[in-house]
Each structure stands twice: as C-alpha cells, then as structure tokens.
XYZ file of C-alpha atoms in Angstrom:
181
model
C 93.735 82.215 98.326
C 95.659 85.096 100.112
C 94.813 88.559 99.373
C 97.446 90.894 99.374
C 97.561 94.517 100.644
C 99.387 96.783 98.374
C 101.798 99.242 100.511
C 102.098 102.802 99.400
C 106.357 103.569 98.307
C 106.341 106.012 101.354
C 105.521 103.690 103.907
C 107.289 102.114 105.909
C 106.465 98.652 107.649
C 108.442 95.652 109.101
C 109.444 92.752 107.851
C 106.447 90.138 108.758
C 104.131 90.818 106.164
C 103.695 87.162 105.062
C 100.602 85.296 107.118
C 101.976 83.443 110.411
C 101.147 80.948 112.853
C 100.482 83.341 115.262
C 96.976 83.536 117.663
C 94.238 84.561 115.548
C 92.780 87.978 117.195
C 91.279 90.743 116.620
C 92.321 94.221 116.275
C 90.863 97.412 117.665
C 93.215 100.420 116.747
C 92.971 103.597 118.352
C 94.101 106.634 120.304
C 92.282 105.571 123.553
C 92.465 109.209 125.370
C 91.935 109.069 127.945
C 93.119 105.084 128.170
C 90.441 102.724 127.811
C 87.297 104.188 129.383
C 84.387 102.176 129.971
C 82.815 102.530 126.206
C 86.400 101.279 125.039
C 86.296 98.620 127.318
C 82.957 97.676 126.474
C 83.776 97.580 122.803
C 86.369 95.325 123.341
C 84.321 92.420 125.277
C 81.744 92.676 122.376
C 84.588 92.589 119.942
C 85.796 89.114 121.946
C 82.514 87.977 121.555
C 81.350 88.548 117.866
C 84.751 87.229 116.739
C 85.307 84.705 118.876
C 89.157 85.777 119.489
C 90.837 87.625 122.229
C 91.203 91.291 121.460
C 95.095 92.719 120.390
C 94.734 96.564 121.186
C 96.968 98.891 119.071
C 96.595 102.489 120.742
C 98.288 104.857 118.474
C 100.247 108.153 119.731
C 101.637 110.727 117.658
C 103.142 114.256 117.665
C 100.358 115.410 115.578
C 97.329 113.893 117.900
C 94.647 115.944 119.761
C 95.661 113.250 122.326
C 96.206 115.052 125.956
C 97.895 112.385 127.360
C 101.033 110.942 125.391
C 103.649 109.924 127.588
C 104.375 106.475 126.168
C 105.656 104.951 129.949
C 102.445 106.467 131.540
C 100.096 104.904 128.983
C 102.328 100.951 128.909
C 101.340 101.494 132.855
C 98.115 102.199 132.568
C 97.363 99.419 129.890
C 98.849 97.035 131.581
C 96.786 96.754 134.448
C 93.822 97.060 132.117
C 95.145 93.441 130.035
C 95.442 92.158 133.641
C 91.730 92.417 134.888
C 90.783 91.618 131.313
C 91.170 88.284 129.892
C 90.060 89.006 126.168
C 92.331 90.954 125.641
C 95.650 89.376 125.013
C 98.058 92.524 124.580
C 98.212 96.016 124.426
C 100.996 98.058 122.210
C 101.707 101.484 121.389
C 101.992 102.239 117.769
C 104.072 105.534 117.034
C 102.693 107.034 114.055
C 104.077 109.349 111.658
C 104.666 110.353 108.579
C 107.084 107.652 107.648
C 105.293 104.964 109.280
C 101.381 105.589 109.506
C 98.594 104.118 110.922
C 97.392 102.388 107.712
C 96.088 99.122 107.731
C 99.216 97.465 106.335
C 101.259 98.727 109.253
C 98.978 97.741 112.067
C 98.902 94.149 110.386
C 102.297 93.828 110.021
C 102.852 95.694 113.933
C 100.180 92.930 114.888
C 102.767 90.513 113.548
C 105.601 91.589 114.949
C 103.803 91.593 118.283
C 103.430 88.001 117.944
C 99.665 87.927 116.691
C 98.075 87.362 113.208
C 95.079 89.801 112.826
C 91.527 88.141 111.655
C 89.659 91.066 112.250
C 89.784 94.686 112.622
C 87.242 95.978 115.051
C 85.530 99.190 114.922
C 82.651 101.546 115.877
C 79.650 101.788 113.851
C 81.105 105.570 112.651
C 84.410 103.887 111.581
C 82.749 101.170 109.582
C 82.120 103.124 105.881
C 85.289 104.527 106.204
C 87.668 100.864 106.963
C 85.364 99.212 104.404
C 86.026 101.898 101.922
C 89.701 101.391 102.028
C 89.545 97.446 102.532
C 88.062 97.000 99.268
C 90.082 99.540 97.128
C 93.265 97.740 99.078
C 91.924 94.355 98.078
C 90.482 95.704 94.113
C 92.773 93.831 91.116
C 92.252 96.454 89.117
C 93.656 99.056 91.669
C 96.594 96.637 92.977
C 97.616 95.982 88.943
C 97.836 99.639 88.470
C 99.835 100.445 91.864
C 102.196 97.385 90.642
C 102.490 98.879 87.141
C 103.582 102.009 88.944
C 106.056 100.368 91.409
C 106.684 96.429 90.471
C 108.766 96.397 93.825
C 105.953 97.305 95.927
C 105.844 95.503 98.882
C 103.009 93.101 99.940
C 101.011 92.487 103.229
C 99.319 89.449 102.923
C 95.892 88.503 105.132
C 93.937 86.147 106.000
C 91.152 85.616 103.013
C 88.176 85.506 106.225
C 89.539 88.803 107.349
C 86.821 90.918 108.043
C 85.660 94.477 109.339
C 83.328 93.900 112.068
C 81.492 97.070 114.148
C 81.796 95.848 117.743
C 80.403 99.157 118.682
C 77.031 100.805 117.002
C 78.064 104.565 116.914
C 76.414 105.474 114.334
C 74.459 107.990 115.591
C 76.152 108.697 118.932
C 79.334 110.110 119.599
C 82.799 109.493 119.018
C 86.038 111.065 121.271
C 87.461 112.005 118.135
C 84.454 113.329 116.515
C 83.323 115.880 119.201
C-alpha cells in the first residue's frame, strides 16, 4: 500500500513524486546556522544509527530566515567538507524556500528525489517531534485527503514509502533549540 501526500494548489514541487529506486535514507531538514555544529552533527550519527540508513541533509535558506549566514556558495563549501569526514551522511543540498515552493514535507520528499534519494525517514529533535507527527497524520487522514480532492480533483500526489516514519534522533525536549532561543 502507498500512502499518498496531498499537495496544497499553491505549492509547487518537481516532478518525482512517485516512489523510486533510489538509496533508502533518512532526512534531517533544517537551517543549520551556523553549518552543522557539533549537536547537528551528533544528531545525524544517531539518526544513521536508529534508522539504519545514511543521513540526506536538506539545509533550508530563505529570504525570510533569522539565518546569519546565507550565502548559498559559502554554505555548498562548508558542507562539503563536512559529507567528506562523515560517512553517514551521503549528501548535503540546499533547499531555497519560499513562498511558492516551501519547506513542507511534500517538497523535501520530492527535493530528496530529485537529489537521487528516496526518503524512509524524516529525522528530528525531540521539540520537532509533536509538531512533524501532527502534520504526518492529517497528510496521511482519508477523510482529510477526500475532502482536499473534492476541493481540487487535480491535486497532485507525493507518494511514500508505507514504513516511513518520524523518528527523534535528538531528545530536545526540554533543552534548547537554535531556533527556539
């Protein structure tokens, strides 16, 4: 069974949103300012471990970001050396988000795709975890994907993985978050 991932009409994503054949990883997603200190890097080995799968990292810049440091050629620099010393981690892509093409699940899974990996997992903090569940199961509820489709019948489909899976690689629950502070 493949469960489907309804797309909002004002977002925009790329053309692989059908499951591929593509290395099975998991995903952590975030702004990584500054790039991948040591409790990132940490969260990513534990997220290599509890999934069994190398890590895809998605950092995400926009115009509208607290993030201080945004030059896209800086950060490709900078991540590439940290893929290099790191072998659970099998890439490392900037995701520009923006109005017209936000950091939504659906768009990561389909920018996973297009980066030549199909996402198992999405990896998070133990202060992320209520919220990606939250909108995991309303994405995968019938009821809520009938209504969307009676809405829009041309709405476009992301399909996963049935095992995919939220999985806190990082118990923050009661510590502190960059973005939080």
């Amino acid at each position: 069974m493949v469960i489907h991932l309804l797309l909002e009409k004002f977002v925009k994503v790329g053309e692989n949103t059908e499951i591929t054949d593509n290395e099975q990883v998991a995903v952590i997603q975030g702004r990584f300012n500054p790039c991948a200190h040591i409790g990132h890097l940490n969260m990513i080995k534990n997220a290599s471990k509890l999934t069994g799968k190398r890590v895809f990292v998605v950092q995400i810049v926009s115009n509208n970001t607290k993030s201080p440091l945004k030059d896209e050629v800086v950060l490709e620099k900078m991540a590439s050396e940290i893929v290099k010393h790191n072998p659970e981690i099998c890439g490392w892509e900037i995701f520009n988000a923006d109005k017209d093409h936000a950091a939504f699940l659906p768009n990561i899974i389909t920018f996973c795709r297009e980066s030549g990996y199909e996402p198992i997992s999405l990896c998070c903090g133990g202060d992320r975890l209520e919220e990606y569940e939250k909108s995991l199961n309303r994405i995968k509820d019938p009821e809520m994907r009938e209504k969307a489709l009676q809405k829009d019948p041309n709405a476009k489909l992301v399909d996963i993985l049935p095992e995919f899976e939220i999985v806190v690689a990082d118990d923050r629950t009661g510590g502190y978050s960059s973005t939080k502070v």
